[in-house]
Structure formats: C-alpha cells, structure tokens
Amino acid sequence: MIKHDFSHSEENYIKTIFHLSEQEQNVSTNAIADVLKTKPASVSDMLKKLSQKEVLNYVKYKGVSLTEEGRKVALWIIRKHRLWEVFLVEKLHFSWDEVHDVAEQLEHIKSTRMIERLDEFLGFPKFDPHGDPIPDADGNFQEQQTILLCEATLKKGYKVVAVKDTEKALLQYLDKIGVGIGSKVEVLDKIEYDGSLELDIDARSRKIVSKQVAENILILEN
C-alpha cells in the first residue's frame, strides 16, 4: 500500500527527485533548488523531513536518492499527472500545451479509487499527450526504444512518439508546423552549417527545423 500522507510540497519534491535521478544517481541539493526555484537551505530542511518519512536516503553534501517506497510514491504521482493530461486533452479538448499546469494541480488528489476509475474510463492509456509513458497501478510502464530526430537517417521514414521538452513555446511551435504525436516525418536534408533539418511532414508539407527543436523530438522507425 502506497503512503498518501504527504503535503503538496512534499509530493513535488519526491517527483522532482525522481525525474532528476534519471540523469544522476545522487541528486544534489542545488539541482533540486534550481528546478523548484527555491533556496538550497529550504531544500535541505525538506530533505531531512522526507528522510524521516523513509522515502529518501539523504546524506548531507553527498546528495539524495529515493528509497523503494519513495520511488513508488513518485510513480503514483506521475501516474495521476499523466492520466489527468490524457483526460484533459481527450475529454475536455485542452491543447497539449495547456494541460501540464492543470495536471500539476490535479495530481495531488489522494483517492486511489478515483484514479483507477479514471484509468478505466480512458481505456487504460499507455502514454500521455506528450508521449510520456503512464505507469500502471503497480508502477510499471512501457518503454520505447526511441532516438532523437537529430539522429535520424536521411530519406528514412519515422513516426513522432514523444517530446523531451514540454515547454509551451515548443509545443505551440510544433502545432504551427504541423508536427504532433503520431506525425510521420522524413529528414530530407541536414544543413551542415547549423545542424538544422529539412523535414517532410506527413507527406504533405516541408519545413526547416532548428537543431534545438530536433534535439527535443523523439521518433521511432515507421
């Protein structure tokens, strides 16, 4: 049984540590402070508190990592967030650049029964509107062997399956050029000067995208 006796702030810390730990095993206080836009001293106080709740391992000056229980809590929060994003897009017709902030509020709902009903109502989706995997009730999720668009082979067909960056500006730009989850793309040319790519999108339009954009689009062979 997953513990639910955490405040909104505590849950945000647990989720943040989980995401940061995907890049480094022991997460630094400064890294957490940067993401949550708070002071390192405030982070240290919260880490001590969460350590007492046995959801993380914290040694001063050596970083922090989640315990097995902490990982379960993090995946539970992420599961709720991503299911709510699916609901907002599919049922309430929000655009994919609008849902993150709303889901940030909804992810703190405690009711396990409600979330299981929501999952069933949505047809047990495996991925959210940005292509991120949705953990199931046991914390398992489906991974895809993706590559970045910037790594694509010329003149080969691919399908867009996720975006690394969910910032509103990027998502709105992708909408503008007609790229979304499920779009079929082919790299026609790579500009040597700046790494930008000429794309064929869904066999109906051609666009030039920057290297920065291409580094934030995840694809699979079509």
Coordinates of N, CA and C in Angstrom, one line a residue:
M1 N 0.8 -1.2 0.0 CA 0.0 0.0 0.0 C 0.9 1.2 0.0
I2 N 0.6 2.1 -1.0 CA 1.4 3.4 -1.1 C 1.0 4.4 0.0
K3 N 1.9 5.0 0.7 CA 1.6 6.0 1.6 C 1.0 7.3 0.9
H4 N 0.0 7.9 1.5 CA -0.6 9.1 1.0 C -0.5 10.3 1.9
D5 N 0.3 10.1 3.0 CA 0.3 11.2 4.0 C 1.4 12.2 3.7
F6 N 1.3 12.8 2.5 CA 2.3 13.8 2.1 C 1.6 15.1 1.7
S7 N 2.2 16.2 2.0 CA 1.7 17.5 1.5 C 1.9 17.7 0.1
H8 N 1.3 18.7 -0.6 CA 1.5 19.0 -2.0 C 3.0 19.3 -2.2
S9 N 3.6 20.1 -1.3 CA 5.0 20.4 -1.4 C 5.9 19.2 -1.3
E10 N 5.6 18.3 -0.4 CA 6.4 17.1 -0.3 C 6.3 16.2 -1.5
E11 N 5.1 16.1 -2.1 CA 4.9 15.4 -3.3 C 5.7 16.0 -4.5
N12 N 5.7 17.3 -4.5 CA 6.5 18.0 -5.6 C 8.0 17.6 -5.5
Y13 N 8.5 17.6 -4.2 CA 9.9 17.3 -4.0 C 10.2 15.8 -4.5
I14 N 9.3 14.9 -4.1 CA 9.5 13.5 -4.4 C 9.5 13.3 -5.9
K15 N 8.6 13.9 -6.6 CA 8.5 13.8 -8.0 C 9.7 14.4 -8.7
T16 N 10.2 15.6 -8.2 CA 11.3 16.3 -8.8 C 12.6 15.4 -8.6
I17 N 12.8 14.8 -7.4 CA 13.9 14.0 -7.2 C 13.9 12.7 -8.1
F18 N 12.7 12.2 -8.3 CA 12.6 11.1 -9.3 C 13.1 11.4 -10.7
H19 N 12.6 12.6 -11.2 CA 13.0 13.0 -12.5 C 14.5 13.3 -12.6
L20 N 15.0 14.0 -11.6 CA 16.4 14.3 -11.6 C 17.3 13.0 -11.5
S21 N 16.8 12.0 -10.8 CA 17.6 10.8 -10.6 C 17.7 10.0 -11.9
E22 N 16.9 10.3 -12.9 CA 17.0 9.6 -14.2 C 18.3 10.1 -14.9
Q23 N 18.9 11.2 -14.4 CA 20.1 11.7 -15.0 C 21.3 11.5 -14.2
E24 N 21.1 11.5 -12.8 CA 22.2 11.2 -11.9 C 21.7 10.5 -10.7
Q25 N 22.6 9.5 -10.3 CA 22.1 8.6 -9.2 C 21.9 9.3 -7.9
N26 N 22.8 10.2 -7.5 CA 22.6 11.0 -6.3 C 22.3 12.4 -6.7
V27 N 21.2 12.9 -6.3 CA 20.7 14.2 -6.8 C 21.2 15.3 -5.8
S28 N 21.7 16.4 -6.3 CA 22.3 17.4 -5.4 C 21.2 18.3 -4.9
T29 N 21.4 19.0 -3.8 CA 20.5 19.9 -3.2 C 20.3 21.1 -4.2
N30 N 21.4 21.5 -4.8 CA 21.3 22.7 -5.7 C 20.5 22.4 -7.0
A31 N 20.6 21.1 -7.4 CA 19.8 20.7 -8.6 C 18.3 20.8 -8.3
I32 N 17.9 20.3 -7.1 CA 16.5 20.4 -6.6 C 16.1 21.8 -6.5
A33 N 16.9 22.6 -5.9 CA 16.6 24.1 -5.7 C 16.4 24.8 -7.0
D34 N 17.2 24.4 -8.0 CA 17.1 25.0 -9.4 C 15.7 24.7 -10.0
V35 N 15.3 23.4 -9.9 CA 14.0 23.0 -10.5 C 12.9 23.6 -9.8
L36 N 12.9 23.6 -8.5 CA 11.8 24.1 -7.7 C 11.8 25.6 -7.4
K37 N 12.9 26.2 -7.9 CA 13.0 27.7 -7.7 C 12.9 28.1 -6.2
T38 N 13.8 27.5 -5.4 CA 13.8 27.8 -4.0 C 15.2 27.8 -3.5
K39 N 15.5 28.1 -2.3 CA 16.8 28.2 -1.7 C 17.3 26.8 -1.3
P40 N 18.6 26.6 -1.5 CA 19.2 25.3 -1.0 C 18.9 25.0 0.4
A41 N 18.9 26.0 1.3 CA 18.7 25.8 2.7 C 17.3 25.2 2.9
S42 N 16.3 25.7 2.2 CA 14.9 25.2 2.3 C 14.8 23.8 1.8
V43 N 15.6 23.5 0.7 CA 15.6 22.1 0.2 C 16.2 21.2 1.3
S44 N 17.3 21.6 1.9 CA 17.9 20.7 3.0 C 16.9 20.4 4.1
D45 N 16.1 21.4 4.5 CA 15.1 21.2 5.6 C 14.1 20.2 5.1
M46 N 13.6 20.3 3.9 CA 12.6 19.4 3.4 C 13.2 18.0 3.2
L47 N 14.5 17.9 2.8 CA 15.1 16.5 2.6 C 15.2 15.8 4.0
K48 N 15.5 16.5 5.0 CA 15.6 15.9 6.3 C 14.2 15.4 6.7
K49 N 13.2 16.2 6.4 CA 11.8 15.8 6.8 C 11.4 14.6 6.0
L50 N 11.7 14.5 4.7 CA 11.3 13.4 3.9 C 12.1 12.1 4.3
S51 N 13.4 12.4 4.7 CA 14.2 11.2 5.1 C 13.6 10.6 6.3
Q52 N 13.0 11.4 7.2 CA 12.3 10.8 8.4 C 11.1 10.0 8.0
K53 N 10.5 10.4 6.9 CA 9.3 9.6 6.4 C 9.7 8.4 5.5
E54 N 11.0 8.2 5.5 CA 11.6 7.0 4.8 C 11.3 6.9 3.3
V55 N 11.2 8.0 2.7 CA 11.0 8.0 1.2 C 12.3 8.3 0.5
L56 N 13.3 8.8 1.2 CA 14.6 9.0 0.5 C 15.8 8.8 1.5
N57 N 16.9 8.6 0.8 CA 18.2 8.5 1.5 C 18.9 9.8 1.4
Y58 N 19.2 10.5 2.5 CA 19.8 11.8 2.4 C 21.1 11.8 3.3
V59 N 22.2 12.1 2.7 CA 23.4 12.3 3.5 C 24.0 13.7 3.1
K60 N 24.1 14.6 4.0 CA 24.5 16.0 3.8 C 25.8 16.0 2.9
Y61 N 25.8 16.8 1.9 CA 26.9 17.0 1.0 C 27.1 15.9 0.0
K62 N 26.3 14.8 0.1 CA 26.5 13.7 -0.8 C 25.3 13.4 -1.7
G63 N 24.3 14.3 -1.6 CA 23.2 14.1 -2.5 C 22.1 13.2 -1.9
V64 N 21.1 13.0 -2.7 CA 19.9 12.3 -2.2 C 19.4 11.3 -3.2
S65 N 18.8 10.2 -2.8 CA 18.2 9.2 -3.7 C 16.9 8.7 -3.0
L66 N 16.0 8.3 -3.9 CA 14.8 7.8 -3.4 C 14.9 6.3 -2.8
T67 N 14.2 6.0 -1.8 CA 14.1 4.6 -1.3 C 13.1 3.9 -2.3
E68 N 12.9 2.6 -2.1 CA 12.0 1.9 -2.9 C 10.6 2.5 -2.6
E69 N 10.3 2.8 -1.4 CA 9.0 3.4 -1.1 C 8.8 4.8 -1.7
G70 N 9.9 5.5 -1.7 CA 9.9 6.9 -2.4 C 9.6 6.8 -3.9
R71 N 10.2 5.8 -4.5 CA 10.0 5.5 -5.9 C 8.6 5.2 -6.2
K72 N 8.0 4.4 -5.4 CA 6.6 4.0 -5.5 C 5.7 5.3 -5.5
V73 N 6.0 6.1 -4.5 CA 5.2 7.4 -4.3 C 5.4 8.3 -5.5
A74 N 6.6 8.4 -6.0 CA 6.9 9.2 -7.2 C 6.1 8.7 -8.4
L75 N 6.1 7.4 -8.6 CA 5.4 6.8 -9.8 C 3.9 7.0 -9.7
W76 N 3.4 6.9 -8.4 CA 2.0 7.2 -8.2 C 1.6 8.6 -8.6
I77 N 2.4 9.6 -8.2 CA 2.1 11.0 -8.5 C 2.2 11.2 -10.0
I78 N 3.2 10.6 -10.7 CA 3.4 10.7 -12.1 C 2.2 10.0 -12.9
R79 N 1.8 8.9 -12.4 CA 0.6 8.2 -12.9 C -0.6 9.1 -13.0
K80 N -0.9 9.7 -11.8 CA -2.0 10.6 -11.7 C -1.9 11.8 -12.7
H81 N -0.7 12.4 -12.7 CA -0.5 13.6 -13.6 C -0.7 13.2 -15.0
R82 N -0.2 12.1 -15.5 CA -0.3 11.8 -16.9 C -1.7 11.3 -17.3
L83 N -2.4 10.6 -16.4 CA -3.8 10.3 -16.7 C -4.6 11.5 -16.8
W84 N -4.4 12.5 -15.9 CA -5.2 13.7 -16.0 C -4.9 14.5 -17.3
E85 N -3.6 14.4 -17.7 CA -3.3 15.1 -19.0 C -4.1 14.4 -20.2
V86 N -4.2 13.1 -20.2 CA -5.0 12.4 -21.2 C -6.4 12.8 -21.1
F87 N -7.0 12.9 -19.9 CA -8.4 13.3 -19.7 C -8.6 14.7 -20.2
L88 N -7.7 15.6 -19.9 CA -7.9 17.0 -20.3 C -7.9 17.2 -21.8
V89 N -7.0 16.4 -22.5 CA -6.9 16.5 -23.9 C -8.0 15.8 -24.6
E90 N -8.3 14.5 -24.2 CA -9.2 13.7 -24.9 C -10.7 14.1 -24.6
K91 N -11.0 14.4 -23.4 CA -12.4 14.6 -23.0 C -12.8 16.1 -22.8
L92 N -11.8 16.9 -22.4 CA -12.2 18.3 -22.3 C -11.6 19.2 -23.4
H93 N -10.9 18.6 -24.3 CA -10.3 19.2 -25.5 C -9.4 20.4 -25.2
F94 N -8.6 20.2 -24.2 CA -7.4 21.1 -24.0 C -6.4 20.8 -25.0
S95 N -5.6 21.8 -25.4 CA -4.4 21.5 -26.3 C -3.3 21.0 -25.5
W96 N -2.3 20.3 -26.1 CA -1.3 19.7 -25.4 C -0.3 20.6 -24.7
D97 N -0.3 21.9 -25.1 CA 0.5 22.9 -24.4 C -0.2 23.5 -23.2
E98 N -1.5 23.2 -23.0 CA -2.2 23.8 -21.8 C -2.3 22.9 -20.6
V99 N -2.1 21.5 -20.8 CA -2.5 20.6 -19.8 C -1.6 20.4 -18.6
H100 N -0.3 20.7 -18.8 CA 0.7 20.5 -17.7 C 0.3 21.2 -16.4
D101 N 0.1 22.5 -16.5 CA -0.2 23.3 -15.3 C -1.4 22.8 -14.6
V102 N -2.5 22.4 -15.4 CA -3.7 22.0 -14.7 C -3.5 20.6 -14.1
A103 N -2.8 19.7 -14.8 CA -2.5 18.4 -14.2 C -1.6 18.5 -13.0
E104 N -0.8 19.5 -12.9 CA 0.0 19.8 -11.7 C -0.9 19.9 -10.5
Q105 N -2.0 20.5 -10.7 CA -3.0 20.7 -9.6 C -3.7 19.4 -9.3
L106 N -4.1 18.7 -10.3 CA -5.0 17.5 -10.1 C -4.2 16.3 -9.6
E107 N -2.8 16.3 -9.8 CA -2.0 15.2 -9.5 C -2.0 14.9 -7.9
H108 N -2.4 15.9 -7.2 CA -2.4 15.8 -5.7 C -3.6 15.2 -5.1
I109 N -4.6 14.8 -5.9 CA -5.8 14.1 -5.5 C -5.4 12.8 -4.9
K110 N -5.9 12.4 -3.7 CA -5.4 11.3 -3.0 C -6.2 10.0 -3.3
S111 N -7.4 10.1 -3.8 CA -8.3 8.9 -3.9 C -7.7 7.9 -5.0
T112 N -7.3 6.7 -4.5 CA -6.8 5.6 -5.4 C -8.0 5.1 -6.2
R113 N -9.2 5.0 -5.6 CA -10.3 4.5 -6.4 C -10.7 5.4 -7.5
M114 N -10.6 6.7 -7.3 CA -10.9 7.7 -8.4 C -9.9 7.5 -9.5
I115 N -8.7 7.4 -9.2 CA -7.7 7.3 -10.3 C -7.8 6.0 -11.1
E116 N -8.1 4.9 -10.4 CA -8.4 3.6 -11.1 C -9.6 3.7 -12.0
R117 N -10.6 4.4 -11.5 CA -11.8 4.6 -12.3 C -11.5 5.5 -13.6
L118 N -10.7 6.5 -13.3 CA -10.2 7.4 -14.4 C -9.5 6.6 -15.5
D119 N -8.6 5.8 -15.0 CA -7.8 4.9 -15.9 C -8.7 4.1 -16.8
E120 N -9.7 3.4 -16.1 CA -10.6 2.6 -16.9 C -11.5 3.4 -17.8
F121 N -11.9 4.6 -17.4 CA -12.7 5.4 -18.2 C -12.0 5.9 -19.5
L122 N -10.7 6.0 -19.4 CA -9.9 6.5 -20.5 C -9.4 5.3 -21.4
G123 N -9.7 4.1 -21.0 CA -9.3 2.9 -21.8 C -7.9 2.5 -21.5
F124 N -7.4 2.7 -20.3 CA -6.1 2.3 -19.9 C -5.0 2.7 -20.8
P125 N -4.9 4.0 -21.0 CA -3.8 4.6 -21.9 C -2.4 4.2 -21.5
K126 N -1.5 4.0 -22.4 CA -0.1 3.7 -22.1 C 0.8 4.9 -22.1
F127 N 0.3 6.0 -22.8 CA 1.1 7.2 -23.0 C 0.3 8.4 -22.8
D128 N 0.9 9.5 -22.3 CA 0.2 10.8 -22.2 C 0.2 11.6 -23.5
P129 N -0.4 12.8 -23.6 CA -0.4 13.5 -24.8 C 1.0 14.0 -25.3
H130 N 2.0 13.9 -24.5 CA 3.3 14.3 -24.9 C 4.2 13.1 -25.2
G131 N 3.6 11.9 -25.2 CA 4.3 10.7 -25.5 C 5.0 10.0 -24.3
D132 N 4.8 10.6 -23.1 CA 5.5 10.0 -21.9 C 4.7 8.8 -21.4
P133 N 5.4 7.7 -21.0 CA 4.7 6.5 -20.6 C 3.9 6.7 -19.3
I134 N 2.8 6.1 -19.1 CA 1.9 6.2 -17.9 C 2.1 5.0 -17.1
P135 N 2.7 5.1 -15.9 CA 2.8 3.9 -15.0 C 1.5 3.3 -14.7
D136 N 1.4 1.9 -14.6 CA 0.2 1.3 -14.2 C 0.1 1.3 -12.7
A137 N -1.0 0.6 -12.2 CA -1.2 0.7 -10.8 C -0.1 0.1 -9.9
D138 N 0.8 -0.7 -10.6 CA 1.9 -1.3 -9.9 C 3.2 -0.6 -10.1
G139 N 3.1 0.6 -10.9 CA 4.3 1.3 -11.1 C 5.1 0.9 -12.3
N140 N 4.6 0.0 -13.1 CA 5.2 -0.5 -14.3 C 4.8 0.4 -15.5
F141 N 5.7 0.6 -16.4 CA 5.3 1.4 -17.6 C 6.1 0.9 -18.9
Q142 N 5.5 1.1 -20.0 CA 6.0 0.7 -21.3 C 7.1 1.6 -21.8
E143 N 8.2 1.1 -22.1 CA 9.3 2.0 -22.6 C 9.5 1.7 -24.1
Q144 N 9.9 2.8 -24.8 CA 10.1 2.7 -26.2 C 11.5 3.0 -26.6
Q145 N 12.1 2.2 -27.5 CA 13.5 2.4 -27.9 C 13.5 3.5 -29.0
T146 N 13.5 4.8 -28.5 CA 13.4 5.9 -29.4 C 14.8 6.5 -29.7
I147 N 14.9 7.3 -30.7 CA 16.0 8.1 -31.0 C 15.6 9.5 -31.2
L148 N 16.5 10.5 -31.1 CA 16.2 11.9 -31.3 C 16.1 12.1 -32.8
L149 N 15.2 13.1 -33.2 CA 15.1 13.4 -34.6 C 16.4 13.9 -35.2
C150 N 17.2 14.5 -34.4 CA 18.5 15.0 -34.9 C 19.5 13.8 -35.3
E151 N 19.1 12.6 -34.8 CA 19.9 11.4 -35.1 C 19.3 10.6 -36.3
A152 N 18.3 11.0 -36.9 CA 17.6 10.3 -37.9 C 18.5 10.1 -39.1
T153 N 18.3 9.0 -39.8 CA 18.9 8.7 -41.1 C 18.2 9.4 -42.2
L154 N 18.9 10.0 -43.1 CA 18.3 10.7 -44.2 C 17.5 9.8 -45.1
K155 N 16.3 10.3 -45.6 CA 15.5 9.7 -46.5 C 14.9 8.4 -45.9
K156 N 14.7 8.3 -44.6 CA 14.1 7.2 -44.0 C 12.8 7.6 -43.2
G157 N 11.8 6.8 -43.2 CA 10.5 7.1 -42.6 C 10.5 6.9 -41.1
Y158 N 10.0 7.9 -40.3 CA 9.9 7.8 -38.9 C 8.6 8.3 -38.4
K159 N 8.2 7.9 -37.2 CA 7.0 8.4 -36.5 C 7.4 9.1 -35.2
V160 N 6.8 10.3 -35.0 CA 7.0 11.1 -33.8 C 6.2 10.4 -32.7
V161 N 6.9 10.1 -31.6 CA 6.2 9.4 -30.5 C 6.3 10.1 -29.2
A162 N 7.1 11.1 -29.1 CA 7.2 11.9 -27.8 C 8.0 13.2 -28.0
V163 N 7.9 14.1 -27.0 CA 8.7 15.2 -27.0 C 9.5 15.3 -25.6
K164 N 10.8 15.6 -25.7 CA 11.6 15.7 -24.4 C 11.2 16.9 -23.6
D165 N 11.0 18.0 -24.3 CA 10.7 19.3 -23.6 C 9.2 19.6 -23.8
T166 N 8.5 19.8 -22.7 CA 7.0 20.1 -22.8 C 6.8 21.6 -22.5
E167 N 7.8 22.4 -22.7 CA 7.6 23.9 -22.6 C 6.5 24.3 -23.6
K168 N 5.7 25.2 -23.2 CA 4.6 25.7 -24.1 C 5.1 26.3 -25.4
A169 N 6.2 27.0 -25.4 CA 6.7 27.6 -26.6 C 7.0 26.6 -27.7
L170 N 7.6 25.5 -27.3 CA 8.0 24.4 -28.2 C 6.7 23.7 -28.7
L171 N 5.8 23.4 -27.8 CA 4.6 22.7 -28.3 C 3.7 23.5 -29.2
Q172 N 3.7 24.8 -29.0 CA 3.0 25.7 -29.9 C 3.6 25.8 -31.2
Y173 N 5.0 25.8 -31.2 CA 5.7 25.9 -32.5 C 5.5 24.6 -33.3
L174 N 5.5 23.4 -32.6 CA 5.2 22.2 -33.3 C 3.8 22.1 -33.9
D175 N 2.8 22.7 -33.1 CA 1.5 22.8 -33.7 C 1.5 23.6 -34.9
K176 N 2.2 24.7 -34.9 CA 2.3 25.7 -36.0 C 2.8 25.0 -37.3
I177 N 3.8 24.1 -37.2 CA 4.4 23.5 -38.3 C 3.7 22.1 -38.7
G178 N 2.8 21.7 -37.8 CA 2.0 20.5 -38.1 C 2.7 19.2 -37.6
V179 N 3.5 19.3 -36.6 CA 4.1 18.1 -36.0 C 3.5 17.8 -34.6
G180 N 3.0 16.6 -34.5 CA 2.5 16.1 -33.2 C 2.8 14.7 -33.0
I181 N 2.3 14.1 -31.9 CA 2.5 12.7 -31.6 C 1.7 11.9 -32.7
G182 N 2.5 11.0 -33.4 CA 1.9 10.2 -34.5 C 2.3 10.7 -35.8
S183 N 2.8 12.0 -35.9 CA 3.2 12.5 -37.2 C 4.3 11.7 -37.9
K184 N 4.2 11.5 -39.2 CA 5.2 10.8 -39.9 C 6.2 11.8 -40.5
V185 N 7.5 11.6 -40.3 CA 8.5 12.5 -40.7 C 9.6 11.8 -41.5
E186 N 10.2 12.5 -42.4 CA 11.3 12.1 -43.1 C 12.3 13.2 -43.2
V187 N 13.6 13.0 -42.9 CA 14.6 14.0 -43.0 C 15.1 14.0 -44.4
L188 N 14.8 15.1 -45.1 CA 15.3 15.2 -46.5 C 16.7 15.8 -46.6
D189 N 17.1 16.6 -45.7 CA 18.4 17.2 -45.7 C 18.8 17.7 -44.4
K190 N 20.1 17.6 -44.1 CA 20.7 18.2 -42.9 C 21.6 19.3 -43.2
I191 N 21.4 20.5 -42.7 CA 22.2 21.7 -43.1 C 23.5 21.6 -42.2
E192 N 24.6 21.5 -42.9 CA 25.9 21.3 -42.2 C 26.2 22.5 -41.4
Y193 N 25.9 23.7 -41.8 CA 26.3 24.9 -41.1 C 25.8 25.0 -39.7
D194 N 24.5 24.7 -39.4 CA 23.9 24.8 -38.1 C 23.2 23.6 -37.6
G195 N 23.2 22.5 -38.3 CA 22.5 21.3 -37.9 C 21.0 21.3 -38.0
S196 N 20.5 22.3 -38.7 CA 19.0 22.3 -38.9 C 18.6 21.3 -39.9
L197 N 17.4 20.9 -39.9 CA 16.9 19.8 -40.7 C 15.8 20.2 -41.6
E198 N 15.8 19.7 -42.9 CA 14.6 19.9 -43.7 C 13.8 18.6 -43.6
L199 N 12.5 18.8 -43.2 CA 11.6 17.7 -43.0 C 10.5 17.6 -44.0
D200 N 10.1 16.4 -44.3 CA 8.8 16.1 -44.9 C 7.9 15.7 -43.8
I201 N 6.8 16.4 -43.7 CA 5.9 16.1 -42.6 C 4.6 15.5 -43.1
D202 N 4.3 14.2 -42.8 CA 3.1 13.6 -43.2 C 2.9 13.6 -44.7
A203 N 4.0 13.6 -45.5 CA 4.0 13.6 -46.9 C 3.1 14.7 -47.5
R204 N 3.0 15.8 -46.8 CA 2.2 16.9 -47.3 C 2.8 18.3 -47.1
S205 N 3.8 18.4 -46.3 CA 4.5 19.7 -46.2 C 5.9 19.6 -45.9
R206 N 6.7 20.6 -46.2 CA 8.2 20.6 -46.0 C 8.5 21.8 -45.1
K207 N 9.3 21.5 -44.0 CA 9.6 22.6 -43.1 C 11.1 22.4 -42.7
I208 N 11.7 23.6 -42.4 CA 13.1 23.6 -41.8 C 12.9 23.7 -40.3
V209 N 13.5 22.8 -39.5 CA 13.5 22.9 -38.1 C 14.9 23.1 -37.6
S210 N 15.1 23.8 -36.5 CA 16.4 24.0 -35.9 C 17.0 22.8 -35.2
K211 N 18.3 22.8 -35.0 CA 18.9 21.7 -34.3 C 18.3 21.5 -32.9
Q212 N 18.0 22.6 -32.2 CA 17.4 22.6 -30.9 C 16.1 21.9 -30.9
V213 N 15.2 22.2 -31.9 CA 13.9 21.6 -32.0 C 14.1 20.1 -32.2
A214 N 15.0 19.7 -33.1 CA 15.3 18.3 -33.5 C 15.8 17.5 -32.3
E215 N 16.5 18.2 -31.4 CA 17.0 17.5 -30.2 C 15.9 17.3 -29.1
N216 N 14.7 17.8 -29.4 CA 13.6 17.6 -28.4 C 12.5 16.8 -28.9
I217 N 12.6 16.1 -30.1 CA 11.6 15.3 -30.7 C 12.1 13.9 -30.7
L218 N 11.3 13.0 -30.1 CA 11.7 11.5 -30.1 C 10.9 10.8 -31.2
I219 N 11.6 9.9 -31.9 CA 11.0 9.2 -33.0 C 11.3 7.7 -33.0
L220 N 10.5 7.0 -33.7 CA 10.7 5.5 -33.9 C 10.6 5.3 -35.4
E221 N 11.3 4.2 -35.9 CA 11.2 3.9 -37.3 C 9.8 3.6 -37.7
N222 N 9.3 4.1 -38.8 CA 7.9 4.0 -39.2 C 7.7 2.6 -39.8

